Structures are given as C-alpha cells and as structure tokens.
Short mmCIF file of C-alpha atoms in Angstrom, two decimals:
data_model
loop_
_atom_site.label_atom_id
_atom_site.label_comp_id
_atom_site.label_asym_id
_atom_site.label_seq_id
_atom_site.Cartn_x
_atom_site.Cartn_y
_atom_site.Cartn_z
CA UNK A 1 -23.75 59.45 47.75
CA UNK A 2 -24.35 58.76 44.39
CA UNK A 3 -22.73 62.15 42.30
CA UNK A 4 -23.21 63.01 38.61
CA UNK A 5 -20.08 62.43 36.46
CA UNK A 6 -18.71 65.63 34.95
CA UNK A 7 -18.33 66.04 31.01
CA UNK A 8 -16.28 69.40 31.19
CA UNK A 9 -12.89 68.94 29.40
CA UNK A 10 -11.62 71.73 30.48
CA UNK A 11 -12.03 70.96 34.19
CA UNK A 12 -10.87 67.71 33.59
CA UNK A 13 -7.50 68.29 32.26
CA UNK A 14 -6.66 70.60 35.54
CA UNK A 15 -4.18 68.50 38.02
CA UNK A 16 -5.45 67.51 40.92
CA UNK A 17 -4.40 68.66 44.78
CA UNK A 18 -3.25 66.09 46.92
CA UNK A 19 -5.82 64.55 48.81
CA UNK A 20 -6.05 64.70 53.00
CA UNK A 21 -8.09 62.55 55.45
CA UNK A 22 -10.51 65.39 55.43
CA UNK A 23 -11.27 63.89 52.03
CA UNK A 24 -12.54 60.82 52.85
CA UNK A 25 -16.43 61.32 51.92
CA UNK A 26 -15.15 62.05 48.18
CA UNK A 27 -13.87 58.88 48.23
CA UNK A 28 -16.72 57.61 49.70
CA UNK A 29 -18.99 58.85 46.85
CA UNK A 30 -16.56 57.73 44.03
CA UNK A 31 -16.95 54.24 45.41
CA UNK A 32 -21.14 54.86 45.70
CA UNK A 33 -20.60 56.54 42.04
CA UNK A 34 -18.70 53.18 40.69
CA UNK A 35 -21.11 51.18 42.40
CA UNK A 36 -23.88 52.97 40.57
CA UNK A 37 -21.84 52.58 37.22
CA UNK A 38 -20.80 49.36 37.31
CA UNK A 39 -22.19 48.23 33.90
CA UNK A 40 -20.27 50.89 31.89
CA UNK A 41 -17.45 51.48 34.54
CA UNK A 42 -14.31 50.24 35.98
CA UNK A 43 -12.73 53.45 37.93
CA UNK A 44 -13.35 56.70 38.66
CA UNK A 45 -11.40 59.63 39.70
CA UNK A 46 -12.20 62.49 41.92
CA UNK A 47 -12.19 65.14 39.30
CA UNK A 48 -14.94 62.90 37.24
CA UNK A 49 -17.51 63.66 39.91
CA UNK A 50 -16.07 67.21 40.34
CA UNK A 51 -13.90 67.11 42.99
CA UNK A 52 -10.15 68.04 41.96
CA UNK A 53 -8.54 65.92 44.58
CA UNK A 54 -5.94 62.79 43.99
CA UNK A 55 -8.11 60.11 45.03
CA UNK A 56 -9.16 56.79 42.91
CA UNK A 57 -11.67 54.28 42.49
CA UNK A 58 -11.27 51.18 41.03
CA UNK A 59 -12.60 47.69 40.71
CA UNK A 60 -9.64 45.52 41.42
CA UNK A 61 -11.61 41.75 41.19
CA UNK A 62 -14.76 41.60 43.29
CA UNK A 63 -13.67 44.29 44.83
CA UNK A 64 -13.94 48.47 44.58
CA UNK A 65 -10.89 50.09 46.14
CA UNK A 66 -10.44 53.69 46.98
CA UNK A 67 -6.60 55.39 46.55
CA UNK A 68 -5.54 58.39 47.82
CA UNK A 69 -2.54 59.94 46.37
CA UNK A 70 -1.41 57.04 43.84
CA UNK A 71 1.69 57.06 42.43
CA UNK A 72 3.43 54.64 40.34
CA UNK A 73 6.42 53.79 41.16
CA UNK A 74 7.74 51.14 39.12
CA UNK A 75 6.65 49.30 35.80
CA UNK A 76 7.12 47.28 33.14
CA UNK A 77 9.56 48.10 30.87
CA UNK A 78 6.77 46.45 28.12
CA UNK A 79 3.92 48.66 27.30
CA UNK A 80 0.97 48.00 24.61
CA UNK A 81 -1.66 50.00 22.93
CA UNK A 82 -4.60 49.74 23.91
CA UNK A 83 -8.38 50.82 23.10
CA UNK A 84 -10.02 52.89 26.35
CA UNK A 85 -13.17 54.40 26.98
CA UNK A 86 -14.50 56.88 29.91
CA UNK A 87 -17.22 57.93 30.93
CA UNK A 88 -16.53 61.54 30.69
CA UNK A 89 -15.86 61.33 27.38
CA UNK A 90 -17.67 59.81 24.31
CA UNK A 91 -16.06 56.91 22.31
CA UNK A 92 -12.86 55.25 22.72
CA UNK A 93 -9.61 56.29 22.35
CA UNK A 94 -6.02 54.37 21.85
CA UNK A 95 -3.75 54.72 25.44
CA UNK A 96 -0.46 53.46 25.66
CA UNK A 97 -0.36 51.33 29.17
CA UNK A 98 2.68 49.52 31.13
CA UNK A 99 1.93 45.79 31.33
CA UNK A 100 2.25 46.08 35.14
CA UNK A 101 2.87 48.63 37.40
CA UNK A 102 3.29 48.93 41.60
CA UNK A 103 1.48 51.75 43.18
CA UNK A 104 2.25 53.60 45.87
CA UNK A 105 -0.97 54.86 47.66
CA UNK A 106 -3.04 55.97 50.95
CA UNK A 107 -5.78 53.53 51.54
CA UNK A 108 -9.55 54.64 52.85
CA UNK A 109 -8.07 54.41 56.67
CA UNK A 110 -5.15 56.58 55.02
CA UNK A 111 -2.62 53.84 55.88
CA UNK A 112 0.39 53.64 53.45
CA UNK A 113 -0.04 50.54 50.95
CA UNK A 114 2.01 49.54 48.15
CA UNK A 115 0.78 46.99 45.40
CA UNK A 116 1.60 45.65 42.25
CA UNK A 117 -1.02 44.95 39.52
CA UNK A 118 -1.22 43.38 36.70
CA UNK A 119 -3.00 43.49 32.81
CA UNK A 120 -6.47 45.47 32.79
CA UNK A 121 -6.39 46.40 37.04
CA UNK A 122 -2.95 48.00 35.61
CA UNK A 123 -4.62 49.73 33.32
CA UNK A 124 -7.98 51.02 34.71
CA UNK A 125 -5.47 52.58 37.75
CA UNK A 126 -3.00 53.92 35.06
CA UNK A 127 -5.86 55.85 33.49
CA UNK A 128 -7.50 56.84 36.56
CA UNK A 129 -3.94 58.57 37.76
CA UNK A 130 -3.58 59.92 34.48
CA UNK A 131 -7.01 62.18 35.39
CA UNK A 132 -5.70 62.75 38.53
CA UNK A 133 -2.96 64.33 36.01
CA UNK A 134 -5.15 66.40 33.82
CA UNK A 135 -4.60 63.74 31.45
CA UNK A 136 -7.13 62.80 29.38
CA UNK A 137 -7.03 59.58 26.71
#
C-alpha cells in the first residue's frame, strides 16, 4: 500500500528498532511507496512513511530492493561530497558518502545477504541507513 511520506523532523531523527519478520508488510509498502515515487525518488526508509523500524528501500538498477537491518560493514577508505535531496525534506543538502561500501542485511524472505555496491547505489543505501540512524542530511 501506497503510504504518505512523513515531513516531521523530529520523528525523523529518532533511531530506529530493529526490524523482525513480523515486519514484512512495512517493507512491502516502502517498496509500493518507491514505486509510487519513482520520478523524485531513489530509497526510502521505514521511518519516512512512519514506521520507526530498520528496514530500506532502494532502487539498485531496474530493480527496488527491500533491507532489513543494514549495516555497513566495510568501505572505502575514499569518500566525496556530495549534493543529496529527500523527500522528507525540502532542498538539497551536501553528505559526505564512501565511494563503496558492503552491506550486511536481511532480505524480504529474511535470509542473510551481504553485497557490495558501488557510486550512487552506495550512496542512496548510505543515506537511507543514515535515517534508519536518526540521521538526517
């Protein structure tokens, strides 16, 4: 189901819980929310459509992918800035991002998966963790 993105800053900067396989319909609805987005969007987190649970969206390629419970685990040692927008928030904003990064992460059957990714998929799922965080660009 398509869900309204939320605008609240001050929801938005509270960390989120650790997501369970009772979660799976949130992660359902941030893919139908991306979906729905797709001209102004590239990855959602829970908390953006007001659920504060550790669980991604994100369009890697053709593809949307759903993550529960990412976690970086490596990266790049080089980093750039870089220009971001959201869709909770107006404007852009500079971010500093890791060229690459591996992930480690539940996918929508909650099997364990571990990835690396590369340029702007690196960075859509670094600032899509980062509101898992309660970090905000």
């Amino acid at each position: 189901m398509v869900k309204n993105i939320v605008k609240d800053t001050e929801f938005l900067q509270r960390p989120s819980e650790p997501a369970t396989r009772k979660d799976k319909k949130v992660a359902e609805d941030l893919l139908d929310t991306l979906k729905a987005n797709s001209v102004a969007c590239v990855g959602l987190a829970a908390n953006m459509i007001g659920v504060s649970k550790c669980i991604i969206a994100v369009q890697v390629g053709k593809y949307n992918v759903a993550m529960f419970n990412p976690k970086i685990v490596r990266h790049s040692a080089e980093s750039a800035e870089v220009m971001e927008g959201c869709l909770s928030l107006l404007g852009q904003r500079p971010a500093k991002r890791y060229e690459w990064i591996e992930v480690e992460y539940q996918d929508i059957k909650f099997k364990p998966q571990k990835q690396r990714f590369t340029g702007f998929t690196a960075e859509i799922i670094q600032h899509e963790i980062d509101h898992c965080q309660g970090i905000l660009i």
